[in-house]
Amino acid sequence: MGELVRKRRKELGFSQPNLARLVGAHVQTLNKIEAGEIKFSKYFYRLETVLGISIVPKAQGNIAQAEVFKHLAANPAAAYRDLPLYGAMQMERTHKLFTNGAFLFIEEPIDMIERPEWLRYNKQAYALKITNDSMAPRFNTGERVIVDPLLEPKASTDVVLRTNNVAGDLKEQPQAGKTHAGTVVHLIEVSKANWLVQQHNHRKGARFSLSRKHWPSCHRIVGATFERT
């Protein structure tokens, strides 16, 4: 991508300072983009317009190399159904994470569903099927939430928290293997050490903290849809 930007810039006769000014970026930022040090930036969209090239799909297309997406090349008509839907397995009631509404992610997508237009170029986005009632009636069992991992954690939003791969919290559950644990919560406050969260059906809506060390991934929920019957 960086080489493509650099080559096209020179073809059009722009210097780095001139192009940086046109897209509203610092020249140091443009230099890092051309050097390949920046993998994705808001300036990519402006660079596409100014340079007349397509780089956003390349920037966010790493997930498109997964095995589950290969059928799209042979079946263009199905290209709009390219948002991976992940399933989840219920925690055992005796597991210590059960009380936090936690579940186990199924590592491979269970289906491909229609991608919302606003996530057209966001190949990191995914959908998750809700398997418990910890967030009901906000999100109900069987509903699918749309998740954008590129958004920063923000208070007063609904999020999916995930543990590390092969997390220590899962050592009591051997069948988990390399599975992540996850939980859907309403994010109230972000501190250096903890997520302060709330679940509608947890201890009558009480707030509780989850360690960011044990739950390092926080992905914003940006929509929801029901499964068609």
Short mmCIF file of N, CA and C in Angstrom, two decimals, residues 51-221:
data_model
loop_
_atom_site.label_atom_id
_atom_site.label_comp_id
_atom_site.label_asym_id
_atom_site.label_seq_id
_atom_site.Cartn_x
_atom_site.Cartn_y
_atom_site.Cartn_z
N LEU A 51 -5.65 10.77 -5.04
CA LEU A 51 -4.77 10.03 -5.95
C LEU A 51 -5.52 9.19 -6.97
N GLY A 52 -6.81 8.97 -6.74
CA GLY A 52 -7.59 8.17 -7.67
C GLY A 52 -7.21 6.70 -7.65
N ILE A 53 -6.93 6.17 -6.46
CA ILE A 53 -6.56 4.77 -6.32
C ILE A 53 -7.42 4.13 -5.25
N SER A 54 -7.36 2.80 -5.13
CA SER A 54 -8.11 2.07 -4.11
C SER A 54 -7.12 1.40 -3.16
N ILE A 55 -7.12 1.83 -1.90
CA ILE A 55 -6.21 1.25 -0.92
C ILE A 55 -6.90 0.76 0.34
N VAL A 56 -8.12 1.26 0.63
CA VAL A 56 -8.80 0.85 1.86
C VAL A 56 -9.09 -0.64 1.90
N PRO A 57 -9.64 -1.24 0.82
CA PRO A 57 -9.85 -2.69 0.86
C PRO A 57 -8.57 -3.47 1.11
N LYS A 58 -7.44 -2.99 0.57
CA LYS A 58 -6.16 -3.66 0.81
C LYS A 58 -5.74 -3.52 2.26
N ALA A 59 -6.00 -2.34 2.83
CA ALA A 59 -5.58 -2.08 4.21
C ALA A 59 -6.32 -2.94 5.20
N GLN A 60 -7.59 -3.20 4.94
CA GLN A 60 -8.39 -3.94 5.90
C GLN A 60 -8.74 -5.34 5.40
N GLY A 61 -8.04 -5.81 4.37
CA GLY A 61 -8.43 -7.06 3.76
C GLY A 61 -7.73 -8.30 4.25
N ASN A 62 -6.97 -8.21 5.38
CA ASN A 62 -6.23 -9.39 5.82
C ASN A 62 -7.14 -10.54 6.19
N ILE A 63 -8.32 -10.23 6.71
CA ILE A 63 -9.23 -11.31 7.10
C ILE A 63 -9.80 -12.02 5.88
N ALA A 64 -9.77 -11.32 4.71
CA ALA A 64 -10.31 -11.90 3.50
C ALA A 64 -9.47 -13.08 3.00
N GLN A 65 -8.29 -13.27 3.58
CA GLN A 65 -7.45 -14.38 3.16
C GLN A 65 -7.81 -15.66 3.90
N ALA A 66 -8.70 -15.58 4.86
CA ALA A 66 -9.10 -16.76 5.61
C ALA A 66 -9.81 -17.76 4.70
N GLU A 67 -9.71 -19.02 5.04
CA GLU A 67 -10.28 -20.09 4.22
C GLU A 67 -11.77 -19.90 3.97
N VAL A 68 -12.47 -19.39 4.98
CA VAL A 68 -13.92 -19.30 4.88
C VAL A 68 -14.35 -18.28 3.84
N PHE A 69 -13.46 -17.39 3.40
CA PHE A 69 -13.83 -16.35 2.44
C PHE A 69 -13.51 -16.74 0.99
N LYS A 70 -12.82 -17.85 0.79
CA LYS A 70 -12.33 -18.16 -0.55
C LYS A 70 -13.44 -18.42 -1.56
N HIS A 71 -14.62 -18.83 -1.08
CA HIS A 71 -15.71 -19.11 -2.00
C HIS A 71 -16.24 -17.85 -2.66
N LEU A 72 -15.94 -16.69 -2.08
CA LEU A 72 -16.48 -15.44 -2.62
C LEU A 72 -15.90 -15.13 -4.00
N ALA A 73 -14.63 -15.48 -4.21
CA ALA A 73 -14.01 -15.20 -5.50
C ALA A 73 -14.68 -15.98 -6.62
N ALA A 74 -15.13 -17.19 -6.30
CA ALA A 74 -15.79 -18.03 -7.31
C ALA A 74 -17.28 -17.75 -7.41
N ASN A 75 -17.82 -17.01 -6.45
CA ASN A 75 -19.25 -16.74 -6.43
C ASN A 75 -19.49 -15.26 -6.09
N PRO A 76 -19.26 -14.35 -7.05
CA PRO A 76 -19.39 -12.91 -6.79
C PRO A 76 -20.76 -12.52 -6.27
N ALA A 77 -21.80 -13.27 -6.64
CA ALA A 77 -23.15 -12.93 -6.20
C ALA A 77 -23.29 -13.03 -4.69
N ALA A 78 -22.40 -13.80 -4.06
CA ALA A 78 -22.47 -13.97 -2.61
C ALA A 78 -21.57 -13.01 -1.86
N ALA A 79 -20.92 -12.08 -2.60
CA ALA A 79 -19.93 -11.22 -1.99
C ALA A 79 -20.49 -10.32 -0.90
N TYR A 80 -21.78 -10.02 -0.98
CA TYR A 80 -22.35 -9.13 0.04
C TYR A 80 -22.54 -9.87 1.35
N ARG A 81 -22.50 -11.20 1.32
CA ARG A 81 -22.61 -12.00 2.55
C ARG A 81 -21.20 -12.40 2.98
N ASP A 82 -20.43 -11.41 3.41
CA ASP A 82 -19.04 -11.69 3.76
C ASP A 82 -18.69 -11.28 5.19
N LEU A 83 -19.71 -11.07 6.03
CA LEU A 83 -19.45 -10.74 7.43
C LEU A 83 -19.48 -12.03 8.24
N PRO A 84 -18.35 -12.40 8.86
CA PRO A 84 -18.31 -13.67 9.60
C PRO A 84 -19.17 -13.63 10.86
N LEU A 85 -19.96 -14.66 11.04
CA LEU A 85 -20.80 -14.81 12.24
C LEU A 85 -20.18 -15.88 13.12
N TYR A 86 -19.85 -15.52 14.35
CA TYR A 86 -19.26 -16.46 15.28
C TYR A 86 -20.31 -16.95 16.28
N GLY A 87 -20.18 -18.20 16.64
CA GLY A 87 -21.06 -18.77 17.64
C GLY A 87 -20.38 -18.79 18.99
N ALA A 88 -21.08 -19.29 19.99
CA ALA A 88 -20.53 -19.35 21.34
C ALA A 88 -21.08 -20.57 22.05
N MET A 89 -20.28 -21.12 22.95
CA MET A 89 -20.70 -22.24 23.77
C MET A 89 -20.92 -21.76 25.20
N GLN A 90 -21.99 -22.22 25.81
CA GLN A 90 -22.32 -21.83 27.17
C GLN A 90 -21.28 -22.35 28.15
N MET A 91 -20.92 -21.53 29.13
CA MET A 91 -20.03 -21.98 30.19
C MET A 91 -20.76 -22.99 31.08
N GLU A 92 -19.99 -23.89 31.67
CA GLU A 92 -20.56 -24.77 32.69
C GLU A 92 -20.98 -23.93 33.89
N ARG A 93 -22.08 -24.28 34.52
CA ARG A 93 -22.57 -23.50 35.66
C ARG A 93 -21.59 -23.48 36.82
N THR A 94 -20.71 -24.48 36.87
CA THR A 94 -19.74 -24.54 37.96
C THR A 94 -18.49 -23.71 37.68
N HIS A 95 -18.35 -23.22 36.44
CA HIS A 95 -17.17 -22.45 36.08
C HIS A 95 -17.24 -21.05 36.69
N LYS A 96 -16.09 -20.55 37.16
CA LYS A 96 -16.09 -19.26 37.86
C LYS A 96 -16.46 -18.08 36.96
N LEU A 97 -16.35 -18.22 35.64
CA LEU A 97 -16.72 -17.14 34.74
C LEU A 97 -18.22 -17.12 34.44
N PHE A 98 -18.91 -18.17 34.82
CA PHE A 98 -20.33 -18.28 34.47
C PHE A 98 -21.14 -17.12 35.04
N THR A 99 -20.80 -16.68 36.25
CA THR A 99 -21.58 -15.62 36.90
C THR A 99 -21.43 -14.27 36.21
N ASN A 100 -20.42 -14.13 35.35
CA ASN A 100 -20.24 -12.90 34.59
C ASN A 100 -20.83 -13.01 33.19
N GLY A 101 -21.69 -13.99 33.00
CA GLY A 101 -22.32 -14.15 31.69
C GLY A 101 -21.34 -14.53 30.60
N ALA A 102 -20.23 -15.17 30.98
CA ALA A 102 -19.20 -15.49 30.00
C ALA A 102 -19.59 -16.69 29.15
N PHE A 103 -18.98 -16.77 27.97
CA PHE A 103 -19.20 -17.88 27.05
C PHE A 103 -17.88 -18.17 26.36
N LEU A 104 -17.82 -19.27 25.63
CA LEU A 104 -16.63 -19.65 24.88
C LEU A 104 -16.86 -19.40 23.40
N PHE A 105 -15.95 -18.65 22.79
CA PHE A 105 -16.05 -18.39 21.36
C PHE A 105 -15.78 -19.67 20.57
N ILE A 106 -16.55 -19.89 19.52
CA ILE A 106 -16.24 -20.93 18.55
C ILE A 106 -15.25 -20.30 17.57
N GLU A 107 -14.06 -20.91 17.44
CA GLU A 107 -12.96 -20.28 16.72
C GLU A 107 -13.25 -20.01 15.25
N GLU A 108 -14.00 -20.86 14.58
CA GLU A 108 -14.29 -20.68 13.16
C GLU A 108 -15.69 -20.09 12.99
N PRO A 109 -15.89 -19.21 12.00
CA PRO A 109 -17.23 -18.66 11.75
C PRO A 109 -18.23 -19.78 11.48
N ILE A 110 -19.44 -19.63 12.02
CA ILE A 110 -20.47 -20.63 11.78
C ILE A 110 -21.32 -20.29 10.57
N ASP A 111 -21.18 -19.05 10.07
CA ASP A 111 -21.95 -18.62 8.91
C ASP A 111 -21.35 -17.32 8.39
N MET A 112 -21.76 -16.93 7.18
CA MET A 112 -21.43 -15.63 6.63
C MET A 112 -22.75 -14.89 6.42
N ILE A 113 -22.85 -13.67 6.94
CA ILE A 113 -24.10 -12.92 6.82
C ILE A 113 -23.86 -11.61 6.09
N GLU A 114 -24.93 -10.92 5.81
CA GLU A 114 -24.85 -9.67 5.04
C GLU A 114 -24.12 -8.59 5.83
N ARG A 115 -23.18 -7.93 5.17
CA ARG A 115 -22.37 -6.88 5.80
C ARG A 115 -23.10 -5.54 5.72
N PRO A 116 -23.24 -4.82 6.84
CA PRO A 116 -23.84 -3.48 6.80
C PRO A 116 -23.01 -2.54 5.92
N GLU A 117 -23.65 -1.62 5.26
CA GLU A 117 -22.97 -0.72 4.34
C GLU A 117 -21.89 0.09 5.04
N TRP A 118 -22.15 0.50 6.30
CA TRP A 118 -21.16 1.35 6.97
C TRP A 118 -19.91 0.58 7.37
N LEU A 119 -19.93 -0.73 7.23
CA LEU A 119 -18.75 -1.54 7.50
C LEU A 119 -18.20 -2.16 6.22
N ARG A 120 -18.51 -1.53 5.11
CA ARG A 120 -18.16 -2.07 3.80
C ARG A 120 -16.68 -2.41 3.68
N TYR A 121 -15.80 -1.53 4.16
CA TYR A 121 -14.36 -1.74 4.02
C TYR A 121 -13.70 -2.23 5.31
N ASN A 122 -14.49 -2.45 6.32
CA ASN A 122 -13.93 -2.86 7.62
C ASN A 122 -13.92 -4.38 7.71
N LYS A 123 -12.83 -4.98 7.30
CA LYS A 123 -12.72 -6.44 7.29
C LYS A 123 -12.40 -7.02 8.66
N GLN A 124 -12.25 -6.18 9.67
CA GLN A 124 -12.06 -6.67 11.02
C GLN A 124 -13.40 -6.88 11.73
N ALA A 125 -14.47 -6.30 11.19
CA ALA A 125 -15.78 -6.40 11.82
C ALA A 125 -16.29 -7.84 11.78
N TYR A 126 -17.15 -8.19 12.73
CA TYR A 126 -17.72 -9.52 12.77
C TYR A 126 -19.06 -9.48 13.48
N ALA A 127 -19.79 -10.56 13.42
CA ALA A 127 -21.05 -10.69 14.15
C ALA A 127 -20.93 -11.82 15.15
N LEU A 128 -21.69 -11.72 16.23
CA LEU A 128 -21.66 -12.73 17.29
C LEU A 128 -23.08 -13.10 17.66
N LYS A 129 -23.34 -14.39 17.74
CA LYS A 129 -24.67 -14.86 18.12
C LYS A 129 -24.78 -14.92 19.64
N ILE A 130 -25.79 -14.25 20.18
CA ILE A 130 -26.00 -14.21 21.62
C ILE A 130 -26.57 -15.55 22.09
N THR A 131 -25.97 -16.11 23.15
CA THR A 131 -26.39 -17.44 23.62
C THR A 131 -26.89 -17.44 25.06
N ASN A 132 -26.95 -16.26 25.70
CA ASN A 132 -27.49 -16.22 27.06
C ASN A 132 -28.28 -14.93 27.25
N ASP A 133 -28.92 -14.80 28.41
CA ASP A 133 -29.80 -13.66 28.65
C ASP A 133 -29.19 -12.63 29.60
N SER A 134 -27.85 -12.60 29.70
CA SER A 134 -27.21 -11.69 30.66
C SER A 134 -27.45 -10.22 30.32
N MET A 135 -27.74 -9.91 29.03
CA MET A 135 -27.97 -8.53 28.63
C MET A 135 -29.41 -8.29 28.17
N ALA A 136 -30.30 -9.25 28.41
CA ALA A 136 -31.71 -9.07 28.04
C ALA A 136 -32.33 -7.97 28.92
N PRO A 137 -33.24 -7.16 28.37
CA PRO A 137 -33.81 -7.24 27.02
C PRO A 137 -33.03 -6.46 25.96
N ARG A 138 -31.88 -5.90 26.35
CA ARG A 138 -31.07 -5.17 25.37
C ARG A 138 -30.67 -6.08 24.22
N PHE A 139 -30.09 -7.24 24.55
CA PHE A 139 -29.75 -8.26 23.57
C PHE A 139 -30.30 -9.58 24.08
N ASN A 140 -31.05 -10.26 23.25
CA ASN A 140 -31.72 -11.48 23.66
C ASN A 140 -31.08 -12.71 23.03
N THR A 141 -31.31 -13.86 23.64
CA THR A 141 -30.79 -15.12 23.12
C THR A 141 -31.24 -15.33 21.67
N GLY A 142 -30.30 -15.67 20.82
CA GLY A 142 -30.60 -15.88 19.40
C GLY A 142 -30.36 -14.67 18.54
N GLU A 143 -30.21 -13.51 19.16
CA GLU A 143 -29.93 -12.29 18.41
C GLU A 143 -28.47 -12.25 17.99
N ARG A 144 -28.18 -11.52 16.92
CA ARG A 144 -26.81 -11.39 16.44
C ARG A 144 -26.38 -9.94 16.58
N VAL A 145 -25.27 -9.70 17.28
CA VAL A 145 -24.76 -8.34 17.42
C VAL A 145 -23.63 -8.12 16.42
N ILE A 146 -23.54 -6.90 15.90
CA ILE A 146 -22.51 -6.53 14.94
C ILE A 146 -21.41 -5.80 15.71
N VAL A 147 -20.17 -6.22 15.52
CA VAL A 147 -19.05 -5.74 16.33
C VAL A 147 -17.97 -5.10 15.46
N ASP A 148 -17.48 -3.93 15.90
CA ASP A 148 -16.40 -3.23 15.19
C ASP A 148 -15.19 -3.11 16.11
N PRO A 149 -14.19 -3.98 15.96
CA PRO A 149 -13.01 -3.97 16.84
C PRO A 149 -12.11 -2.75 16.64
N LEU A 150 -12.30 -1.98 15.55
CA LEU A 150 -11.43 -0.85 15.28
C LEU A 150 -11.77 0.38 16.10
N LEU A 151 -12.95 0.40 16.72
CA LEU A 151 -13.34 1.54 17.53
C LEU A 151 -12.71 1.47 18.91
N GLU A 152 -12.34 2.64 19.44
CA GLU A 152 -11.74 2.69 20.77
C GLU A 152 -12.79 2.40 21.85
N PRO A 153 -12.39 1.75 22.95
CA PRO A 153 -13.32 1.55 24.07
C PRO A 153 -13.84 2.89 24.55
N LYS A 154 -15.14 2.95 24.80
CA LYS A 154 -15.76 4.21 25.20
C LYS A 154 -16.87 3.95 26.21
N ALA A 155 -16.92 4.76 27.26
CA ALA A 155 -17.95 4.61 28.28
C ALA A 155 -19.33 4.82 27.67
N SER A 156 -20.33 4.17 28.27
CA SER A 156 -21.74 4.26 27.85
C SER A 156 -21.99 3.58 26.51
N THR A 157 -21.21 2.55 26.20
CA THR A 157 -21.43 1.76 25.00
C THR A 157 -21.51 0.28 25.38
N ASP A 158 -22.13 -0.52 24.52
CA ASP A 158 -22.17 -1.96 24.71
C ASP A 158 -20.97 -2.58 24.01
N VAL A 159 -20.33 -3.53 24.66
CA VAL A 159 -19.09 -4.08 24.13
C VAL A 159 -19.02 -5.59 24.34
N VAL A 160 -18.10 -6.21 23.60
CA VAL A 160 -17.73 -7.61 23.81
C VAL A 160 -16.33 -7.61 24.40
N LEU A 161 -16.18 -8.14 25.60
CA LEU A 161 -14.87 -8.30 26.21
C LEU A 161 -14.38 -9.72 25.96
N ARG A 162 -13.08 -9.85 25.68
CA ARG A 162 -12.52 -11.17 25.41
C ARG A 162 -11.25 -11.39 26.21
N THR A 163 -11.03 -12.64 26.61
CA THR A 163 -9.80 -13.00 27.33
C THR A 163 -8.69 -13.25 26.32
N ASN A 164 -7.47 -13.40 26.84
CA ASN A 164 -6.34 -13.79 26.01
C ASN A 164 -6.54 -15.20 25.47
N ASN A 165 -5.82 -15.52 24.39
CA ASN A 165 -5.83 -16.88 23.88
C ASN A 165 -5.24 -17.82 24.93
N VAL A 166 -5.89 -18.97 25.12
CA VAL A 166 -5.47 -19.92 26.15
C VAL A 166 -5.32 -19.19 27.49
N ALA A 167 -6.34 -18.43 27.85
CA ALA A 167 -6.29 -17.63 29.07
C ALA A 167 -6.20 -18.51 30.30
N GLY A 168 -5.53 -17.99 31.32
CA GLY A 168 -5.40 -18.73 32.57
C GLY A 168 -6.76 -19.02 33.18
N ASP A 169 -7.75 -18.14 32.92
CA ASP A 169 -9.08 -18.34 33.47
C ASP A 169 -9.74 -19.60 32.92
N LEU A 170 -9.19 -20.14 31.82
CA LEU A 170 -9.81 -21.30 31.20
C LEU A 170 -9.12 -22.61 31.54
N LYS A 171 -8.10 -22.57 32.38
CA LYS A 171 -7.34 -23.78 32.64
C LYS A 171 -8.17 -24.85 33.34
N GLU A 172 -9.29 -24.41 33.95
CA GLU A 172 -10.15 -25.38 34.62
C GLU A 172 -11.05 -26.10 33.62
N GLN A 173 -11.02 -25.63 32.36
CA GLN A 173 -11.94 -26.19 31.36
C GLN A 173 -11.12 -26.73 30.19
N PRO A 174 -10.57 -27.93 30.30
CA PRO A 174 -9.63 -28.45 29.30
C PRO A 174 -10.17 -28.45 27.89
N GLN A 175 -11.49 -28.68 27.72
CA GLN A 175 -12.03 -28.78 26.37
C GLN A 175 -11.98 -27.45 25.64
N ALA A 176 -11.67 -26.37 26.36
CA ALA A 176 -11.63 -25.06 25.72
C ALA A 176 -10.48 -24.96 24.71
N GLY A 177 -9.38 -25.68 24.94
CA GLY A 177 -8.26 -25.64 24.02
C GLY A 177 -7.74 -24.23 23.85
N LYS A 178 -7.73 -23.74 22.61
CA LYS A 178 -7.25 -22.39 22.32
C LYS A 178 -8.41 -21.39 22.22
N THR A 179 -9.51 -21.71 22.81
CA THR A 179 -10.69 -20.87 22.73
C THR A 179 -10.58 -19.65 23.63
N HIS A 180 -11.10 -18.53 23.15
CA HIS A 180 -11.22 -17.33 23.96
C HIS A 180 -12.51 -17.41 24.77
N ALA A 181 -12.49 -16.78 25.93
CA ALA A 181 -13.74 -16.55 26.65
C ALA A 181 -14.20 -15.15 26.32
N GLY A 182 -15.51 -14.95 26.31
CA GLY A 182 -16.05 -13.63 26.01
C GLY A 182 -17.25 -13.34 26.88
N THR A 183 -17.59 -12.07 26.98
CA THR A 183 -18.80 -11.67 27.69
C THR A 183 -19.30 -10.36 27.08
N VAL A 184 -20.62 -10.21 27.00
CA VAL A 184 -21.23 -9.00 26.47
C VAL A 184 -21.70 -8.15 27.64
N VAL A 185 -21.26 -6.90 27.68
CA VAL A 185 -21.54 -6.03 28.81
C VAL A 185 -21.79 -4.60 28.34
N HIS A 186 -22.33 -3.80 29.25
CA HIS A 186 -22.43 -2.36 29.03
C HIS A 186 -21.27 -1.71 29.75
N LEU A 187 -20.43 -0.98 29.01
CA LEU A 187 -19.22 -0.38 29.56
C LEU A 187 -19.57 0.96 30.21
N ILE A 188 -19.30 1.06 31.49
CA ILE A 188 -19.62 2.28 32.23
C ILE A 188 -18.42 3.19 32.36
N GLU A 189 -17.27 2.61 32.66
CA GLU A 189 -16.07 3.43 32.89
C GLU A 189 -14.83 2.61 32.55
N VAL A 190 -13.81 3.30 32.03
CA VAL A 190 -12.55 2.66 31.69
C VAL A 190 -11.44 3.24 32.57
N SER A 191 -10.75 2.38 33.30
CA SER A 191 -9.59 2.80 34.08
C SER A 191 -8.36 2.07 33.57
N LYS A 192 -7.22 2.38 34.13
CA LYS A 192 -5.98 1.76 33.67
C LYS A 192 -5.97 0.27 33.94
N ALA A 193 -6.61 -0.14 35.03
CA ALA A 193 -6.53 -1.55 35.43
C ALA A 193 -7.81 -2.34 35.16
N ASN A 194 -8.96 -1.67 35.10
CA ASN A 194 -10.23 -2.40 35.05
C ASN A 194 -11.23 -1.80 34.06
N TRP A 195 -12.17 -2.66 33.69
CA TRP A 195 -13.38 -2.23 33.00
C TRP A 195 -14.50 -2.22 34.04
N LEU A 196 -15.17 -1.10 34.23
CA LEU A 196 -16.34 -1.06 35.10
C LEU A 196 -17.55 -1.29 34.20
N VAL A 197 -18.28 -2.39 34.45
CA VAL A 197 -19.33 -2.80 33.52
C VAL A 197 -20.63 -3.10 34.25
N GLN A 198 -21.64 -3.37 33.45
CA GLN A 198 -22.95 -3.69 33.99
C GLN A 198 -23.66 -4.64 33.03
N GLN A 199 -24.40 -5.58 33.58
CA GLN A 199 -25.26 -6.47 32.79
C GLN A 199 -26.66 -6.41 33.38
N HIS A 200 -27.64 -6.33 32.51
CA HIS A 200 -29.02 -6.13 32.96
C HIS A 200 -29.51 -7.26 33.86
N ASN A 201 -29.05 -8.48 33.61
CA ASN A 201 -29.52 -9.62 34.39
C ASN A 201 -28.45 -10.17 35.33
N HIS A 202 -27.51 -9.34 35.70
CA HIS A 202 -26.47 -9.77 36.63
C HIS A 202 -26.65 -9.05 37.96
N ARG A 203 -26.95 -9.80 39.00
CA ARG A 203 -27.11 -9.23 40.34
C ARG A 203 -28.02 -8.01 40.32
N LYS A 204 -29.13 -8.15 39.64
CA LYS A 204 -30.13 -7.09 39.55
C LYS A 204 -29.54 -5.78 39.01
N GLY A 205 -28.69 -5.93 38.00
CA GLY A 205 -28.14 -4.75 37.35
C GLY A 205 -26.97 -4.11 38.04
N ALA A 206 -26.37 -4.81 39.03
CA ALA A 206 -25.25 -4.23 39.78
C ALA A 206 -24.03 -4.02 38.88
N ARG A 207 -23.25 -3.01 39.22
CA ARG A 207 -22.01 -2.76 38.50
C ARG A 207 -20.90 -3.64 39.10
N PHE A 208 -19.96 -4.06 38.26
CA PHE A 208 -18.82 -4.83 38.75
C PHE A 208 -17.63 -4.58 37.85
N SER A 209 -16.45 -4.88 38.33
CA SER A 209 -15.21 -4.62 37.59
C SER A 209 -14.63 -5.92 37.05
N LEU A 210 -14.07 -5.83 35.85
CA LEU A 210 -13.33 -6.94 35.24
C LEU A 210 -11.92 -6.44 34.93
N SER A 211 -10.95 -7.25 35.25
CA SER A 211 -9.55 -6.87 35.07
C SER A 211 -9.19 -6.76 33.59
N ARG A 212 -8.55 -5.66 33.21
CA ARG A 212 -8.11 -5.50 31.82
C ARG A 212 -6.97 -6.46 31.49
N LYS A 213 -6.25 -6.92 32.54
CA LYS A 213 -5.20 -7.90 32.33
C LYS A 213 -5.79 -9.22 31.88
N HIS A 214 -6.90 -9.62 32.47
CA HIS A 214 -7.55 -10.89 32.11
C HIS A 214 -8.49 -10.74 30.92
N TRP A 215 -8.99 -9.52 30.71
CA TRP A 215 -9.92 -9.25 29.60
C TRP A 215 -9.37 -8.09 28.77
N PRO A 216 -8.29 -8.32 28.01
CA PRO A 216 -7.60 -7.23 27.32
C PRO A 216 -8.32 -6.69 26.08
N SER A 217 -9.16 -7.49 25.46
CA SER A 217 -9.82 -7.06 24.22
C SER A 217 -11.21 -6.51 24.50
N CYS A 218 -11.44 -5.28 24.02
CA CYS A 218 -12.74 -4.63 24.19
C CYS A 218 -13.23 -4.18 22.83
N HIS A 219 -14.26 -4.83 22.30
CA HIS A 219 -14.77 -4.56 20.96
C HIS A 219 -16.15 -3.93 21.03
N ARG A 220 -16.33 -2.81 20.37
CA ARG A 220 -17.59 -2.07 20.42
C ARG A 220 -18.68 -2.75 19.60
N ILE A 221 -19.87 -2.86 20.18
CA ILE A 221 -21.06 -3.34 19.45
C ILE A 221 -21.70 -2.15 18.75
#
